[in-house]
């Protein structure tokens, strides 16, 4: 039950490999872990970036002059400061998933216990921690909390037991600790998994692959990078799923040959977390966009290193109207009165229009595929659905497009953000003419038209590929599920 076959390992790697390759050992790399845009209305952005050497140990560059910031592909000027996370007022949220089944009885769990406790004790009150262990069942603390002694006490009470570990269930439990928004817990998030890769579902290749894809999508949607400490206890084949999960989420992968290696790698993980760079940036100007692409660069030992771009939502800038009204004082009283008079007039007009709309019914808009007038709340155009078609694409990623369905009726359907495409995705991550699907002899061939952010099928970047039923296509940041009629 605890071994994955070579075939299963190949399937797992094929499903997610290539999504990100930042955590491959062997070269110095710069990784953009998170972007905090909470203070963007005040013109301030915070970037969490890790510069790691080939042994995945942190390199610290606190010289602000060595750093650059790009927003939407353009280098920006402005005030920039750099600190290590350990010396900053910013925090990190860490959840640990630790195996405690009988395979870990020969000292492995004791080293896990010591290493995890040392990592948690190294966190500060501004950080959050949580712990999940699994034997035959999953046990967890109440959730992410700054009360780190509770997590250490929980870990101290765990004992080794069980022979059918629910690994994927434990990882999903830990990912659920991270909320979808950043109101209570910021975007700097990491999940540390210690396991030999064994899972009770290992014998079912299809189920294992589906669970792995589910975890990958959940981690990416909540901006959680997965750092793996892989215990080489049984065979390396059982670790392929964990390695694929780390790669797909931008995390790190460390292979422990012995129990003491686990403790050592916990120490390396703590150094990686606390050695993270907190880059605070106040650009001289920035566009008030709903979403933007961010990228950081740093020069170390006269060599430039650039991160992969990261797309994040940007709140609208705050208005300075009140400030200028106060400065103008009495001279602007008339303008203020006029402003409120106009607002009152607009409110009355809108109220009348709303009442008229209630009487006449909702406004209709043309379907972008068939041009029939449909209610705006229709996610699936019933006219398109009634017409002959051979398949459909349904948006499954979060956002305004979620649930929107497009039908494949033509021999060639173009996908892009510009009008004129067969399938129009109004998203900044989608190129104007991004990709296309060609139908010939009942075969559906997907092709990338040289887009900026690329095309992925089930998490793997492709240039051309024939589609299968239920394949998940990623166009920029938009995920669509392909379904045959």
CSV table of C-alpha atoms in Angstrom, one decimal:
chain,number,residue,atom,x,y,z
A,1,UNK,CA,0.0,0.0,0.0
A,2,UNK,CA,2.9,2.4,0.7
A,3,UNK,CA,4.7,2.2,-2.6
A,4,UNK,CA,4.0,4.1,-5.8
A,5,UNK,CA,5.0,2.2,-8.9
A,6,UNK,CA,7.3,3.7,-11.5
A,7,UNK,CA,4.3,4.2,-13.8
A,8,UNK,CA,2.4,6.2,-11.2
A,9,UNK,CA,5.5,8.3,-10.5
A,10,UNK,CA,5.7,9.1,-14.2
A,11,UNK,CA,2.0,10.1,-14.3
A,12,UNK,CA,2.4,12.3,-11.3
A,13,UNK,CA,5.4,14.1,-12.6
A,14,UNK,CA,3.8,14.6,-16.0
A,15,UNK,CA,0.7,16.1,-14.4
A,16,UNK,CA,2.5,18.9,-12.6
A,17,UNK,CA,6.2,19.1,-13.6
A,18,UNK,CA,7.1,22.2,-15.4
A,19,UNK,CA,4.6,24.5,-13.6
A,20,UNK,CA,7.5,26.0,-11.7
A,21,UNK,CA,11.2,24.8,-11.5
A,22,UNK,CA,12.5,27.3,-9.0
A,23,UNK,CA,13.2,24.7,-6.4
A,24,UNK,CA,15.5,22.5,-8.3
A,25,UNK,CA,18.9,22.2,-6.6
A,26,UNK,CA,22.1,23.0,-8.4
A,27,UNK,CA,22.0,26.8,-9.0
A,28,UNK,CA,21.5,30.0,-7.2
A,29,UNK,CA,17.9,31.3,-7.7
A,30,UNK,CA,15.7,34.2,-6.7
A,31,UNK,CA,12.1,33.3,-5.7
A,32,UNK,CA,9.3,35.8,-5.3
A,33,UNK,CA,7.3,34.2,-2.5
A,34,UNK,CA,4.5,36.7,-2.0
A,35,UNK,CA,3.3,40.2,-2.8
A,36,UNK,CA,1.4,42.2,-0.1
A,37,UNK,CA,-0.7,44.9,-1.7
A,38,UNK,CA,-2.7,45.8,1.4
A,39,UNK,CA,-1.1,49.3,1.5
A,40,UNK,CA,-1.2,49.8,-2.3
A,41,UNK,CA,-3.9,52.5,-1.9
A,42,UNK,CA,-1.2,54.5,0.0
A,43,UNK,CA,1.3,53.7,-2.8
A,44,UNK,CA,3.3,51.0,-0.8
A,45,UNK,CA,4.0,47.4,-1.9
A,46,UNK,CA,5.8,44.7,0.1
A,47,UNK,CA,7.6,41.8,-1.6
A,48,UNK,CA,8.7,38.6,0.1
A,49,UNK,CA,11.7,37.2,-1.8
A,50,UNK,CA,14.1,34.4,-1.2
A,51,UNK,CA,17.6,34.2,-2.7
A,52,UNK,CA,18.8,30.6,-2.3
A,53,UNK,CA,22.1,29.0,-3.2
A,54,UNK,CA,22.5,25.5,-4.8
A,55,UNK,CA,22.1,23.9,-1.3
A,56,UNK,CA,18.9,25.8,-0.7
A,57,UNK,CA,20.5,28.0,1.9
A,58,UNK,CA,19.6,31.7,2.1
A,59,UNK,CA,21.8,34.4,0.7
A,60,UNK,CA,21.2,37.8,2.2
A,61,UNK,CA,21.5,41.0,0.2
A,62,UNK,CA,20.3,44.0,2.2
A,63,UNK,CA,21.8,46.6,-0.1
A,64,UNK,CA,18.7,48.4,-1.5
A,65,UNK,CA,20.7,49.6,-4.5
A,66,UNK,CA,21.1,45.9,-5.6
A,67,UNK,CA,17.3,45.4,-6.0
A,68,UNK,CA,14.9,46.3,-8.8
A,69,UNK,CA,11.2,46.0,-9.1
A,70,UNK,CA,9.1,45.5,-12.2
A,71,UNK,CA,5.3,46.1,-12.4
A,72,UNK,CA,3.5,44.9,-15.5
A,73,UNK,CA,6.8,44.3,-17.3
A,74,UNK,CA,8.1,47.9,-16.6
A,75,UNK,CA,10.9,48.7,-14.2
A,76,UNK,CA,9.7,51.2,-11.6
A,77,UNK,CA,11.7,53.9,-9.8
A,78,UNK,CA,10.9,54.8,-6.2
A,79,UNK,CA,11.9,54.4,-2.5
A,80,UNK,CA,13.0,50.9,-1.7
A,81,UNK,CA,14.1,49.3,1.6
A,82,UNK,CA,15.3,45.8,2.3
A,83,UNK,CA,15.4,43.8,5.5
A,84,UNK,CA,15.6,40.2,6.5
A,85,UNK,CA,12.3,38.8,7.7
A,86,UNK,CA,13.8,38.1,11.2
A,87,UNK,CA,14.7,41.8,11.5
A,88,UNK,CA,11.4,43.2,10.1
A,89,UNK,CA,8.0,43.9,11.5
A,90,UNK,CA,6.4,41.5,9.0
A,91,UNK,CA,5.5,37.9,9.6
A,92,UNK,CA,5.2,34.4,8.1
A,93,UNK,CA,2.5,31.7,8.6
A,94,UNK,CA,3.9,28.2,8.9
A,95,UNK,CA,1.9,24.9,9.1
A,96,UNK,CA,3.8,21.6,9.6
A,97,UNK,CA,2.5,18.2,8.4
A,98,UNK,CA,4.4,15.4,10.1
A,99,UNK,CA,4.1,11.6,9.6
A,100,UNK,CA,3.8,9.6,12.8
A,101,UNK,CA,3.0,6.1,11.5
A,102,UNK,CA,5.0,3.0,12.5
A,103,UNK,CA,7.4,3.5,9.6
A,104,UNK,CA,8.7,6.5,11.5
A,105,UNK,CA,9.2,4.6,14.7
A,106,UNK,CA,12.9,3.9,14.3
A,107,UNK,CA,14.0,7.4,15.5
A,108,UNK,CA,12.6,9.3,12.5
A,109,UNK,CA,9.7,10.8,14.4
A,110,UNK,CA,11.9,11.8,17.3
A,111,UNK,CA,14.1,13.8,15.0
A,112,UNK,CA,10.9,15.2,13.4
A,113,UNK,CA,9.6,16.2,16.8
A,114,UNK,CA,12.9,17.9,17.7
A,115,UNK,CA,13.3,19.7,14.4
A,116,UNK,CA,9.7,20.9,14.2
A,117,UNK,CA,9.8,22.2,17.8
A,118,UNK,CA,13.0,24.1,17.1
A,119,UNK,CA,11.5,25.7,14.0
A,120,UNK,CA,8.3,26.7,15.8
A,121,UNK,CA,10.3,28.1,18.8
A,122,UNK,CA,12.3,30.2,16.4
A,123,UNK,CA,9.1,32.0,15.3
A,124,UNK,CA,8.0,35.4,16.7
A,125,UNK,CA,4.7,36.6,18.1
A,126,UNK,CA,3.9,38.3,14.7
A,127,UNK,CA,4.2,34.8,13.1
A,128,UNK,CA,1.6,32.1,13.0
A,129,UNK,CA,2.0,28.3,13.4
A,130,UNK,CA,0.0,25.2,13.3
A,131,UNK,CA,0.7,21.5,13.3
A,132,UNK,CA,-0.9,18.4,11.8
A,133,UNK,CA,0.2,14.8,12.4
A,134,UNK,CA,-1.1,11.6,10.9
A,135,UNK,CA,-1.0,7.9,11.9
A,136,UNK,CA,-4.1,6.0,10.7
A,137,UNK,CA,-6.0,9.2,11.5
A,138,UNK,CA,-5.3,13.0,11.1
A,139,UNK,CA,-4.8,15.0,14.3
A,140,UNK,CA,-4.3,18.8,14.3
A,141,UNK,CA,-4.0,21.9,16.4
A,142,UNK,CA,-7.0,24.3,16.3
A,143,UNK,CA,-5.5,26.4,13.5
A,144,UNK,CA,-2.8,29.0,12.7
A,145,UNK,CA,-2.0,31.0,15.9
A,146,UNK,CA,0.8,33.2,17.3
A,147,UNK,CA,0.6,31.0,20.4
A,148,UNK,CA,3.5,28.8,19.3
A,149,UNK,CA,3.8,26.9,22.7
A,150,UNK,CA,0.4,25.3,21.9
A,151,UNK,CA,1.8,23.7,18.7
A,152,UNK,CA,5.0,22.6,20.5
A,153,UNK,CA,2.9,21.0,23.3
A,154,UNK,CA,0.6,19.3,20.8
A,155,UNK,CA,3.7,17.8,19.1
A,156,UNK,CA,5.2,16.7,22.4
A,157,UNK,CA,2.0,14.6,23.1
A,158,UNK,CA,2.0,12.7,19.8
A,159,UNK,CA,3.0,9.0,19.7
A,160,UNK,CA,3.9,6.7,16.8
A,161,UNK,CA,1.0,4.4,15.6
A,162,UNK,CA,-0.8,3.2,12.5
A,163,UNK,CA,0.1,1.5,9.2
A,164,UNK,CA,-2.2,3.2,6.6
A,165,UNK,CA,-1.2,6.9,6.6
A,166,UNK,CA,-3.6,9.4,5.1
A,167,UNK,CA,-0.9,11.7,3.8
A,168,UNK,CA,-3.0,13.7,1.2
A,169,UNK,CA,-5.9,14.1,3.7
A,170,UNK,CA,-3.4,15.6,6.3
A,171,UNK,CA,-2.0,18.0,3.7
A,172,UNK,CA,-5.5,19.2,2.7
A,173,UNK,CA,-6.3,19.7,6.4
A,174,UNK,CA,-3.3,21.9,6.8
A,175,UNK,CA,-4.0,23.9,3.6
A,176,UNK,CA,-7.5,24.6,5.0
A,177,UNK,CA,-5.9,26.5,7.8
A,178,UNK,CA,-4.9,29.2,5.3
A,179,UNK,CA,-7.8,31.5,4.6
A,180,UNK,CA,-8.6,32.5,1.0
A,181,UNK,CA,-8.2,36.2,1.7
A,182,UNK,CA,-5.3,38.0,3.5
A,183,UNK,CA,-7.4,39.9,6.1
A,184,UNK,CA,-6.4,37.9,9.1
A,185,UNK,CA,-3.3,36.2,7.8
A,186,UNK,CA,-1.0,37.8,5.3
A,187,UNK,CA,0.1,36.3,1.9
A,188,UNK,CA,3.5,35.1,3.2
A,189,UNK,CA,2.6,31.4,3.7
A,190,UNK,CA,4.5,28.1,3.8
A,191,UNK,CA,3.6,24.5,4.5
A,192,UNK,CA,6.3,22.1,5.7
A,193,UNK,CA,5.6,18.4,5.0
A,194,UNK,CA,7.7,15.6,6.6
A,195,UNK,CA,6.9,12.2,5.1
A,196,UNK,CA,8.2,9.1,3.3
A,197,UNK,CA,5.4,9.7,0.7
A,198,UNK,CA,3.3,6.8,1.7
A,199,UNK,CA,-0.4,7.3,1.5
A,200,UNK,CA,-3.4,4.9,1.9
A,201,UNK,CA,-4.5,5.7,-1.7
A,202,UNK,CA,-1.1,4.7,-3.2
A,203,UNK,CA,-2.5,1.6,-4.9
A,204,UNK,CA,-5.0,3.7,-6.9
A,205,UNK,CA,-3.0,5.6,-9.5
A,206,UNK,CA,-6.0,7.6,-10.9
A,207,UNK,CA,-7.2,8.6,-7.4
A,208,UNK,CA,-3.7,9.6,-6.3
A,209,UNK,CA,-3.2,11.8,-9.4
A,210,UNK,CA,-6.5,13.5,-8.9
A,211,UNK,CA,-5.8,14.2,-5.2
A,212,UNK,CA,-2.4,15.6,-6.0
A,213,UNK,CA,-3.8,18.0,-8.6
A,214,UNK,CA,-6.4,19.0,-6.1
A,215,UNK,CA,-3.8,19.8,-3.5
A,216,UNK,CA,-1.7,21.7,-6.1
A,217,UNK,CA,-4.6,23.9,-7.1
A,218,UNK,CA,-5.6,24.5,-3.4
A,219,UNK,CA,-2.1,25.5,-2.5
A,220,UNK,CA,-1.7,27.9,-5.4
A,221,UNK,CA,-5.1,29.5,-4.9
A,222,UNK,CA,-4.1,30.4,-1.3
A,223,UNK,CA,-0.5,31.3,-2.1
A,224,UNK,CA,1.0,28.5,0.0
A,225,UNK,CA,4.4,27.2,-1.0
A,226,UNK,CA,5.0,23.6,0.0
A,227,UNK,CA,8.5,22.8,1.5
A,228,UNK,CA,9.1,19.1,1.6
A,229,UNK,CA,11.5,17.2,3.9
A,230,UNK,CA,11.3,13.8,2.2
A,231,UNK,CA,12.3,10.7,4.3
A,232,UNK,CA,14.0,8.1,2.2
A,233,UNK,CA,12.8,5.1,4.2
A,234,UNK,CA,11.2,2.7,1.7
A,235,UNK,CA,11.9,3.6,-2.0
A,236,UNK,CA,12.5,6.9,-3.8
A,237,UNK,CA,9.4,6.1,-6.0
A,238,UNK,CA,7.1,6.9,-3.1
A,239,UNK,CA,8.5,10.4,-2.8
A,240,UNK,CA,7.7,11.4,-6.4
A,241,UNK,CA,4.3,12.9,-5.5
A,242,UNK,CA,5.8,15.1,-2.7
A,243,UNK,CA,8.5,16.3,-5.1
A,244,UNK,CA,5.9,17.2,-7.7
A,245,UNK,CA,3.8,19.1,-5.1
A,246,UNK,CA,6.9,21.1,-4.0
A,247,UNK,CA,7.8,21.9,-7.6
A,248,UNK,CA,4.3,22.9,-8.6
A,249,UNK,CA,3.9,25.4,-5.6
A,250,UNK,CA,7.3,27.0,-5.8
A,251,UNK,CA,8.5,25.3,-2.6
A,252,UNK,CA,11.7,23.5,-1.8
A,253,UNK,CA,12.5,19.7,-1.7
A,254,UNK,CA,15.1,18.2,0.6
A,255,UNK,CA,15.8,14.5,0.7
A,256,UNK,CA,16.7,13.1,4.1
A,257,UNK,CA,18.7,9.9,4.0
A,258,UNK,CA,18.7,9.4,7.8
A,259,UNK,CA,16.7,10.5,10.8
A,260,UNK,CA,19.3,13.2,11.8
A,261,UNK,CA,19.0,14.6,8.3
A,262,UNK,CA,15.3,15.5,9.1
A,263,UNK,CA,16.5,17.6,12.1
A,264,UNK,CA,19.2,19.3,10.0
A,265,UNK,CA,16.8,20.1,7.2
A,266,UNK,CA,14.3,21.7,9.7
A,267,UNK,CA,17.2,23.9,10.7
A,268,UNK,CA,17.8,24.8,7.0
A,269,UNK,CA,14.1,25.5,6.6
A,270,UNK,CA,14.1,27.8,9.5
A,271,UNK,CA,17.1,29.7,8.1
A,272,UNK,CA,15.3,29.9,4.7
A,273,UNK,CA,12.2,31.4,6.3
A,274,UNK,CA,13.9,33.9,8.6
A,275,UNK,CA,16.5,34.8,5.9
A,276,UNK,CA,13.7,35.8,3.5
A,277,UNK,CA,14.0,39.4,2.2
A,278,UNK,CA,11.2,41.9,3.0
A,279,UNK,CA,11.4,44.5,0.2
A,280,UNK,CA,9.3,47.5,0.8
A,281,UNK,CA,8.7,49.7,-2.3
A,282,UNK,CA,7.0,53.0,-2.8
A,283,UNK,CA,7.0,53.6,-6.6
A,284,UNK,CA,7.1,57.1,-7.9
A,285,UNK,CA,3.9,56.2,-9.9
A,286,UNK,CA,1.8,53.1,-10.5
A,287,UNK,CA,-1.3,52.3,-12.5
A,288,UNK,CA,-4.5,51.8,-10.6
A,289,UNK,CA,-5.1,48.3,-11.9
A,290,UNK,CA,-7.3,45.5,-10.4
A,291,UNK,CA,-4.5,43.0,-11.0
A,292,UNK,CA,-0.8,43.5,-11.8
A,293,UNK,CA,2.2,41.3,-12.6
A,294,UNK,CA,5.2,41.8,-10.2
A,295,UNK,CA,8.8,40.8,-10.5
A,296,UNK,CA,11.9,41.5,-8.5
A,297,UNK,CA,15.6,41.4,-9.5
A,298,UNK,CA,18.8,41.4,-7.4
A,299,UNK,CA,22.5,41.6,-8.1
A,300,UNK,CA,24.8,39.3,-6.1
A,301,UNK,CA,28.5,38.9,-6.7
A,302,UNK,CA,28.1,41.0,-9.8
A,303,UNK,CA,25.6,38.5,-11.3
A,304,UNK,CA,21.9,39.4,-11.9
A,305,UNK,CA,19.1,37.2,-10.6
A,306,UNK,CA,15.4,37.6,-11.6
A,307,UNK,CA,12.3,36.0,-10.1
A,308,UNK,CA,9.4,34.6,-12.0
A,309,UNK,CA,6.5,37.1,-12.3
A,310,UNK,CA,3.7,36.8,-9.7
A,311,UNK,CA,0.2,38.2,-10.4
A,312,UNK,CA,-1.6,39.8,-7.4
A,313,UNK,CA,-4.8,41.9,-6.9
A,314,UNK,CA,-4.2,45.6,-6.3
A,315,UNK,CA,-6.8,47.7,-4.4
A,316,UNK,CA,-7.7,51.1,-5.8
A,317,UNK,CA,-5.7,54.1,-4.7
A,318,UNK,CA,-7.2,56.4,-2.0
A,319,UNK,CA,-8.7,59.7,-3.1
A,320,UNK,CA,-7.0,62.9,-1.8
A,321,UNK,CA,-10.3,64.9,-2.2
A,322,UNK,CA,-10.8,65.2,1.6
A,323,UNK,CA,-7.3,66.5,2.1
A,324,UNK,CA,-7.7,69.2,-0.5
A,325,UNK,CA,-11.1,70.1,0.8
A,326,UNK,CA,-9.6,70.7,4.3
A,327,UNK,CA,-6.8,72.8,2.9
A,328,UNK,CA,-9.2,74.9,0.8
A,329,UNK,CA,-11.4,75.4,3.9
A,330,UNK,CA,-14.2,77.9,3.5
A,331,UNK,CA,-13.3,78.8,-0.1
A,332,UNK,CA,-14.4,75.3,-1.1
A,333,UNK,CA,-17.7,75.2,0.8
A,334,UNK,CA,-19.6,76.1,-2.3
A,335,UNK,CA,-17.9,73.4,-4.2
A,336,UNK,CA,-18.8,70.9,-1.5
A,337,UNK,CA,-22.4,71.9,-1.5
A,338,UNK,CA,-22.5,71.7,-5.3
A,339,UNK,CA,-20.9,68.3,-5.1
A,340,UNK,CA,-23.5,67.0,-2.7
A,341,UNK,CA,-26.2,68.5,-4.8
A,342,UNK,CA,-24.9,66.7,-7.9
A,343,UNK,CA,-24.7,63.5,-5.9
A,344,UNK,CA,-28.3,63.9,-4.7
A,345,UNK,CA,-29.4,64.5,-8.3
A,346,UNK,CA,-27.5,61.4,-9.5
A,347,UNK,CA,-29.0,59.3,-6.7
A,348,UNK,CA,-32.5,60.4,-7.6
A,349,UNK,CA,-31.9,59.7,-11.3
A,350,UNK,CA,-30.4,56.2,-10.5
A,351,UNK,CA,-33.3,55.5,-8.2
A,352,UNK,CA,-35.7,56.3,-10.9
A,353,UNK,CA,-33.8,54.2,-13.4
A,354,UNK,CA,-33.7,51.3,-10.9
A,355,UNK,CA,-37.4,51.5,-10.4
A,356,UNK,CA,-37.9,51.6,-14.2
A,357,UNK,CA,-35.6,48.6,-14.6
A,358,UNK,CA,-37.6,46.6,-12.0
A,359,UNK,CA,-40.7,47.3,-14.0
A,360,UNK,CA,-39.1,46.5,-17.4
A,361,UNK,CA,-36.9,43.6,-16.2
A,362,UNK,CA,-33.1,43.3,-16.3
A,363,UNK,CA,-30.9,44.7,-19.1
A,364,UNK,CA,-29.7,42.2,-21.7
A,365,UNK,CA,-26.2,41.9,-23.2
A,366,UNK,CA,-25.1,40.1,-26.3
A,367,UNK,CA,-23.5,36.7,-25.9
A,368,UNK,CA,-19.8,37.0,-27.0
A,369,UNK,CA,-20.2,33.7,-29.0
A,370,UNK,CA,-23.6,33.8,-30.6
A,371,UNK,CA,-24.6,37.5,-30.2
A,372,UNK,CA,-28.0,36.6,-28.8
A,373,UNK,CA,-29.2,39.0,-26.1
A,374,UNK,CA,-29.0,37.2,-22.7
A,375,UNK,CA,-29.3,38.2,-19.0
A,376,UNK,CA,-25.8,39.1,-17.6
A,377,UNK,CA,-26.1,36.5,-14.9
A,378,UNK,CA,-26.1,33.6,-17.4
A,379,UNK,CA,-22.9,31.8,-17.0
A,380,UNK,CA,-23.9,29.3,-19.7
A,381,UNK,CA,-25.6,30.7,-22.8
A,382,UNK,CA,-28.7,28.6,-23.4
A,383,UNK,CA,-28.7,29.6,-27.0
A,384,UNK,CA,-25.1,28.4,-27.5
A,385,UNK,CA,-25.9,25.2,-25.7
A,386,UNK,CA,-28.8,24.5,-28.0
A,387,UNK,CA,-26.7,24.9,-31.1
A,388,UNK,CA,-24.6,22.0,-32.5
A,389,UNK,CA,-21.2,21.8,-30.7
A,390,UNK,CA,-18.5,19.2,-30.1
A,391,UNK,CA,-17.2,20.2,-26.7
A,392,UNK,CA,-17.0,23.0,-24.1
A,393,UNK,CA,-14.6,24.9,-21.9
A,394,UNK,CA,-15.7,25.8,-18.4
A,395,UNK,CA,-13.8,28.3,-16.2
A,396,UNK,CA,-13.0,26.6,-12.9
A,397,UNK,CA,-10.6,29.2,-11.4
A,398,UNK,CA,-11.7,31.8,-8.9
A,399,UNK,CA,-12.7,35.2,-10.1
A,400,UNK,CA,-15.4,37.0,-12.2
A,401,UNK,CA,-15.1,34.4,-15.0
A,402,UNK,CA,-15.7,31.4,-12.7
A,403,UNK,CA,-18.4,29.1,-14.1
A,404,UNK,CA,-18.5,30.8,-17.5
A,405,UNK,CA,-18.9,28.2,-20.3
A,406,UNK,CA,-17.7,28.5,-23.9
A,407,UNK,CA,-18.8,26.1,-26.6
A,408,UNK,CA,-16.5,24.6,-29.3
A,409,UNK,CA,-18.5,24.8,-32.6
A,410,UNK,CA,-15.9,25.9,-35.2
A,411,UNK,CA,-13.1,23.9,-36.7
A,412,UNK,CA,-10.7,26.5,-35.1
A,413,UNK,CA,-11.5,28.4,-31.9
A,414,UNK,CA,-9.1,31.2,-30.9
A,415,UNK,CA,-8.7,32.1,-27.2
A,416,UNK,CA,-7.5,35.6,-26.1
A,417,UNK,CA,-8.4,38.8,-24.2
A,418,UNK,CA,-9.1,40.9,-27.3
A,419,UNK,CA,-12.5,41.1,-29.0
A,420,UNK,CA,-12.7,39.1,-32.2
A,421,UNK,CA,-11.5,35.9,-30.6
A,422,UNK,CA,-13.9,32.9,-30.5
A,423,UNK,CA,-13.4,32.6,-26.7
A,424,UNK,CA,-12.8,36.0,-25.0
A,425,UNK,CA,-11.2,35.9,-21.5
A,426,UNK,CA,-11.0,39.4,-20.1
A,427,UNK,CA,-8.0,38.9,-17.8
A,428,UNK,CA,-4.7,40.7,-17.7
A,429,UNK,CA,-2.7,37.5,-17.6
A,430,UNK,CA,-4.2,36.4,-21.0
A,431,UNK,CA,-2.6,37.7,-24.2
A,432,UNK,CA,-4.6,39.4,-26.9
A,433,UNK,CA,-4.3,36.3,-29.1
A,434,UNK,CA,-3.2,33.6,-26.6
A,435,UNK,CA,-4.0,30.1,-28.0
A,436,UNK,CA,-6.3,28.1,-30.2
A,437,UNK,CA,-8.1,24.8,-30.4
A,438,UNK,CA,-8.3,23.0,-33.8
A,439,UNK,CA,-10.9,20.3,-34.3
A,440,UNK,CA,-10.2,17.7,-37.0
A,441,UNK,CA,-11.3,14.1,-37.2
A,442,UNK,CA,-12.9,14.4,-33.8
A,443,UNK,CA,-9.5,15.3,-32.3
A,444,UNK,CA,-9.0,18.5,-30.4
A,445,UNK,CA,-5.5,20.0,-30.7
A,446,UNK,CA,-4.6,22.9,-28.4
A,447,UNK,CA,-1.8,25.2,-29.5
A,448,UNK,CA,0.0,28.1,-27.8
A,449,UNK,CA,0.2,31.2,-30.2
A,450,UNK,CA,3.4,32.5,-28.5
A,451,UNK,CA,1.6,34.0,-25.5
A,452,UNK,CA,3.4,35.8,-22.7
A,453,UNK,CA,2.3,33.6,-19.8
A,454,UNK,CA,2.1,30.4,-21.7
A,455,UNK,CA,-0.4,27.5,-21.8
A,456,UNK,CA,-0.6,24.5,-19.3
A,457,UNK,CA,-2.5,21.3,-19.5
A,458,UNK,CA,-3.0,19.6,-16.1
A,459,UNK,CA,-0.2,21.8,-14.7
A,460,UNK,CA,2.4,21.1,-17.5
A,461,UNK,CA,3.4,23.8,-19.9
A,462,UNK,CA,2.8,22.8,-23.5
A,463,UNK,CA,3.2,24.3,-27.0
A,464,UNK,CA,0.8,21.8,-28.7
A,465,UNK,CA,-1.2,18.9,-27.3
A,466,UNK,CA,-4.2,16.9,-28.1
A,467,UNK,CA,-6.9,17.2,-25.4
A,468,UNK,CA,-8.7,14.5,-23.4
A,469,UNK,CA,-12.0,14.7,-21.7
A,470,UNK,CA,-11.7,16.6,-18.3
A,471,UNK,CA,-8.3,18.0,-19.0
A,472,UNK,CA,-7.6,21.3,-17.1
A,473,UNK,CA,-6.2,24.0,-19.4
A,474,UNK,CA,-4.5,27.0,-17.8
A,475,UNK,CA,-4.4,30.1,-20.0
A,476,UNK,CA,-2.4,32.8,-18.2
A,477,UNK,CA,-4.0,32.7,-14.7
A,478,UNK,CA,-7.4,31.3,-16.0
A,479,UNK,CA,-8.1,27.6,-15.6
A,480,UNK,CA,-10.7,26.0,-17.9
A,481,UNK,CA,-12.0,22.4,-17.8
A,482,UNK,CA,-12.3,20.8,-21.3
A,483,UNK,CA,-15.4,18.5,-21.7
A,484,UNK,CA,-16.4,16.5,-24.7
A,485,UNK,CA,-20.1,16.7,-25.7
